[in-house]
GROMACS .gro file of N, CA and C in nm:
model
  246
    1MET      N    1   9.988  20.480  18.421
    1MET     CA    2  10.103  20.560  18.458
    1MET      C    3  10.155  20.509  18.594
    2ALA      N    4  10.286  20.497  18.603
    2ALA     CA    5  10.347  20.445  18.725
    2ALA      C    6  10.343  20.550  18.836
    3PRO      N    7  10.325  20.506  18.960
    3PRO     CA    8  10.323  20.602  19.071
    3PRO      C    9  10.463  20.661  19.092
    4HIS      N   10  10.464  20.784  19.137
    4HIS     CA   11  10.591  20.854  19.163
    4HIS      C   12  10.658  20.796  19.287
    5ARG      N   13  10.783  20.757  19.274
    5ARG     CA   14  10.857  20.701  19.388
    5ARG      C   15  10.922  20.811  19.469
    6HIS      N   16  10.914  20.802  19.596
    6HIS     CA   17  10.978  20.898  19.685
    6HIS      C   18  11.119  20.848  19.717
    7ILE      N   19  11.220  20.932  19.694
    7ILE     CA   20  11.359  20.897  19.725
    7ILE      C   21  11.388  20.946  19.865
    8PRO      N   22  11.434  20.857  19.953
    8PRO     CA   23  11.464  20.901  20.090
    8PRO      C   24  11.578  21.002  20.092
    9ARG      N   25  11.576  21.095  20.187
    9ARG     CA   26  11.676  21.200  20.197
    9ARG      C   27  11.815  21.146  20.225
   10ARG      N   28  11.826  21.040  20.302
   10ARG     CA   29  11.960  20.994  20.338
   10ARG      C   30  12.037  20.941  20.218
   11SER      N   31  11.971  20.902  20.108
   11SER     CA   32  12.043  20.856  19.990
   11SER      C   33  12.106  20.973  19.915
   12MET      N   34  12.063  21.095  19.943
   12MET     CA   35  12.121  21.212  19.878
   12MET      C   36  12.247  21.260  19.949
   13ALA      N   37  12.266  21.221  20.073
   13ALA     CA   38  12.381  21.267  20.151
   13ALA      C   39  12.514  21.223  20.090
   14PRO      N   40  12.534  21.098  20.051
   14PRO     CA   41  12.662  21.061  19.989
   14PRO      C   42  12.690  21.138  19.860
   15THR      N   43  12.587  21.164  19.783
   15THR     CA   44  12.605  21.241  19.661
   15THR      C   45  12.645  21.384  19.692
   16ALA      N   46  12.583  21.444  19.791
   16ALA     CA   47  12.618  21.580  19.830
   16ALA      C   48  12.760  21.587  19.885
   17VAL      N   49  12.800  21.489  19.963
   17VAL     CA   50  12.937  21.485  20.016
   17VAL      C   51  13.037  21.467  19.903
   18ALA      N   52  13.005  21.381  19.808
   18ALA     CA   53  13.095  21.359  19.694
   18ALA      C   54  13.109  21.485  19.609
   19CYS      N   55  12.999  21.555  19.587
   19CYS     CA   56  13.004  21.680  19.509
   19CYS      C   57  13.085  21.787  19.582
   20ALA      N   58  13.066  21.798  19.712
   20ALA     CA   59  13.141  21.896  19.790
   20ALA      C   60  13.290  21.862  19.792
   21GLY      N   61  13.322  21.734  19.805
   21GLY     CA   62  13.463  21.692  19.803
   21GLY      C   63  13.528  21.719  19.669
   22PHE      N   64  13.456  21.693  19.561
   22PHE     CA   65  13.508  21.719  19.427
   22PHE      C   66  13.531  21.869  19.407
   23ALA      N   67  13.438  21.952  19.455
   23ALA     CA   68  13.453  22.097  19.442
   23ALA      C   69  13.574  22.146  19.522
   24LEU      N   70  13.594  22.093  19.642
   24LEU     CA   71  13.712  22.131  19.720
   24LEU      C   72  13.841  22.086  19.654
   25LEU      N   73  13.841  21.968  19.597
   25LEU     CA   74  13.960  21.919  19.526
   25LEU      C   75  13.993  22.010  19.408
   26CYS      N   76  13.892  22.046  19.330
   26CYS     CA   77  13.915  22.134  19.215
   26CYS      C   78  13.961  22.273  19.259
   27ALA      N   79  13.905  22.322  19.368
   27ALA     CA   80  13.944  22.455  19.417
   27ALA      C   81  14.085  22.456  19.473
   28SER      N   82  14.134  22.343  19.522
   28SER     CA   83  14.267  22.339  19.581
   28SER      C   84  14.377  22.307  19.479
   29MET      N   85  14.340  22.274  19.357
   29MET     CA   86  14.441  22.239  19.257
   29MET      C   87  14.544  22.349  19.231
   30PRO      N   88  14.505  22.477  19.218
   30PRO     CA   89  14.607  22.581  19.197
   30PRO      C   90  14.710  22.586  19.310
   31PHE      N   91  14.667  22.564  19.433
   31PHE     CA   92  14.760  22.563  19.546
   31PHE      C   93  14.864  22.454  19.529
   32PHE      N   94  14.819  22.333  19.495
   32PHE     CA   95  14.912  22.222  19.480
   32PHE      C   96  15.001  22.238  19.358
   33ILE      N   97  14.951  22.296  19.253
   33ILE     CA   98  15.032  22.316  19.132
   33ILE      C   99  15.143  22.416  19.159
   34THR      N  100  15.113  22.525  19.230
   34THR     CA  101  15.217  22.624  19.257
   34THR      C  102  15.319  22.573  19.358
   35LYS      N  103  15.279  22.488  19.450
   35LYS     CA  104  15.373  22.434  19.548
   35LYS      C  105  15.465  22.327  19.489
   36ASN      N  106  15.421  22.260  19.383
   36ASN     CA  107  15.499  22.151  19.326
   36ASN      C  108  15.567  22.189  19.195
   37GLN      N  109  15.595  22.317  19.176
   37GLN     CA  110  15.662  22.358  19.053
   37GLN      C  111  15.806  22.309  19.053
   38SER      N  112  15.850  22.269  18.938
   38SER     CA  113  15.990  22.229  18.925
   38SER      C  114  16.072  22.354  18.892
   39GLU      N  115  16.168  22.343  18.809
   39GLU     CA  116  16.257  22.453  18.775
   39GLU      C  117  16.181  22.566  18.706
   40SER      N  118  16.217  22.688  18.737
   40SER     CA  119  16.156  22.803  18.674
   40SER      C  120  16.199  22.812  18.528
   41LEU      N  121  16.106  22.844  18.442
   41LEU     CA  122  16.140  22.856  18.300
   41LEU      C  123  16.220  22.982  18.272
   42TYR      N  124  16.214  23.081  18.361
   42TYR     CA  125  16.288  23.204  18.340
   42TYR      C  126  16.437  23.186  18.361
   43SER      N  127  16.475  23.094  18.447
   43SER     CA  128  16.617  23.074  18.476
   43SER      C  129  16.671  22.947  18.413
   44LYS      N  130  16.606  22.896  18.312
   44LYS     CA  131  16.647  22.772  18.247
   44LYS      C  132  16.775  22.796  18.166
   45GLU      N  133  16.873  22.712  18.187
   45GLU     CA  134  17.001  22.726  18.118
   45GLU      C  135  17.008  22.646  17.989
   46GLY      N  136  16.933  22.538  17.980
   46GLY     CA  137  16.942  22.450  17.864
   46GLY      C  138  16.869  22.505  17.743
   47ALA      N  139  16.866  22.424  17.638
   47ALA     CA  140  16.800  22.462  17.514
   47ALA      C  141  16.648  22.461  17.533
   48LEU      N  142  16.580  22.544  17.456
   48LEU     CA  143  16.435  22.550  17.461
   48LEU      C  144  16.375  22.439  17.377
   49SER      N  145  16.255  22.397  17.415
   49SER     CA  146  16.184  22.297  17.336
   49SER      C  147  16.130  22.361  17.209
   50SER      N  148  16.090  22.278  17.114
   50SER     CA  149  16.037  22.333  16.988
   50SER      C  150  15.908  22.411  17.011
   51GLY      N  151  15.826  22.366  17.107
   51GLY     CA  152  15.703  22.439  17.138
   51GLY      C  153  15.732  22.576  17.198
   52ALA      N  154  15.832  22.585  17.284
   52ALA     CA  155  15.869  22.713  17.344
   52ALA      C  156  15.925  22.808  17.239
   53ILE      N  157  15.997  22.754  17.143
   53ILE     CA  158  16.051  22.838  17.036
   53ILE      C  159  15.938  22.895  16.952
   54ARG      N  160  15.838  22.811  16.918
   54ARG     CA  161  15.724  22.858  16.838
   54ARG      C  162  15.643  22.963  16.914
   55ARG      N  163  15.621  22.941  17.044
   55ARG     CA  164  15.544  23.038  17.124
   55ARG      C  165  15.622  23.167  17.142
   56GLY      N  166  15.753  23.159  17.151
   56GLY     CA  167  15.835  23.278  17.173
   56GLY      C  168  15.823  23.380  17.063
   57VAL      N  169  15.801  23.334  16.941
   57VAL     CA  170  15.787  23.426  16.829
   57VAL      C  171  15.666  23.516  16.850
   58TYR      N  172  15.558  23.460  16.900
   58TYR     CA  173  15.436  23.539  16.919
   58TYR      C  174  15.437  23.616  17.050
   59VAL      N  175  15.494  23.560  17.154
   59VAL     CA  176  15.496  23.627  17.284
   59VAL      C  177  15.587  23.750  17.280
   60ASN      N  178  15.699  23.741  17.211
   60ASN     CA  179  15.795  23.850  17.208
   60ASN      C  180  15.784  23.936  17.083
   61SER      N  181  15.673  23.932  17.014
   61SER     CA  182  15.662  24.003  16.887
   61SER      C  183  15.667  24.155  16.904
   62GLY      N  184  15.627  24.209  17.019
   62GLY     CA  185  15.631  24.353  17.039
   62GLY      C  186  15.749  24.398  17.122
   63SER      N  187  15.839  24.308  17.154
   63SER     CA  188  15.951  24.340  17.242
   63SER      C  189  16.060  24.415  17.166
   64LYS      N  190  16.116  24.518  17.228
   64LYS     CA  191  16.225  24.595  17.167
   64LYS      C  192  16.362  24.548  17.215
   65ASP      N  193  16.368  24.489  17.335
   65ASP     CA  194  16.495  24.441  17.387
   65ASP      C  195  16.500  24.289  17.375
   66VAL      N  196  16.620  24.238  17.360
   66VAL     CA  197  16.637  24.095  17.342
   66VAL      C  198  16.743  24.047  17.441
   67GLY      N  199  16.721  23.931  17.499
   67GLY     CA  200  16.821  23.872  17.586
   67GLY      C  201  16.781  23.873  17.732
   68VAL      N  202  16.871  23.823  17.813
   68VAL     CA  203  16.849  23.811  17.957
   68VAL      C  204  16.865  23.947  18.023
   69ASP      N  205  16.777  23.978  18.117
   69ASP     CA  206  16.786  24.102  18.192
   69ASP      C  207  16.899  24.090  18.293
   70LYS      N  208  17.003  24.171  18.276
   70LYS     CA  209  17.121  24.162  18.362
   70LYS      C  210  17.095  24.220  18.502
   71GLU      N  211  16.988  24.294  18.520
   71GLU     CA  212  16.956  24.353  18.649
   71GLU      C  213  16.860  24.267  18.730
   72TRP      N  214  16.820  24.151  18.681
   72TRP     CA  215  16.724  24.065  18.750
   72TRP      C  216  16.796  23.946  18.813
   73ASP      N  217  16.770  23.922  18.941
   73ASP     CA  218  16.826  23.808  19.013
   73ASP      C  219  16.726  23.693  19.004
   74PHE      N  220  16.760  23.591  18.924
   74PHE     CA  221  16.668  23.481  18.899
   74PHE      C  222  16.651  23.389  19.020
   75LYS      N  223  16.750  23.384  19.108
   75LYS     CA  224  16.739  23.296  19.225
   75LYS      C  225  16.645  23.354  19.330
   76ASN      N  226  16.649  23.486  19.349
   76ASN     CA  227  16.566  23.551  19.451
   76ASN      C  228  16.439  23.611  19.393
   77HIS      N  229  16.426  23.611  19.261
   77HIS     CA  230  16.311  23.668  19.192
   77HIS      C  231  16.289  23.814  19.231
   78ALA      N  232  16.395  23.892  19.222
   78ALA     CA  233  16.387  24.033  19.254
   78ALA      C  234  16.493  24.109  19.176
   79ARG      N  235  16.475  24.241  19.167
   79ARG     CA  236  16.572  24.326  19.100
   79ARG      C  237  16.700  24.332  19.183
   80LYS      N  238  16.817  24.327  19.118
   80LYS     CA  239  16.945  24.331  19.190
   80LYS      C  240  16.967  24.470  19.247
   81GLN      N  241  17.029  24.473  19.366
   81GLN     CA  242  17.061  24.600  19.430
   81GLN      C  243  17.182  24.661  19.362
   82GLN      N  244  17.178  24.793  19.347
   82GLN     CA  245  17.291  24.861  19.279
   82GLN      C  246  17.366  24.948  19.374
   0.00000   0.00000   0.00000
């Protein structure tokens, strides 16, 4: 049977730093995704994609009202003042 080799502690440091860096990168992804959003899908003027049309059938299946909310300000993301 081969003798057990001792791994020096300093060889574990780069691995620990790499794991910590990867964890921080993964934890910061939501921040970067929300900061780099393009156009809002709620205020989209153009035609919907085929995937959005298929999802819309299931997302709006319990909805009683149809169409754009005339009391919502899409630019400020708030209810319009009356």
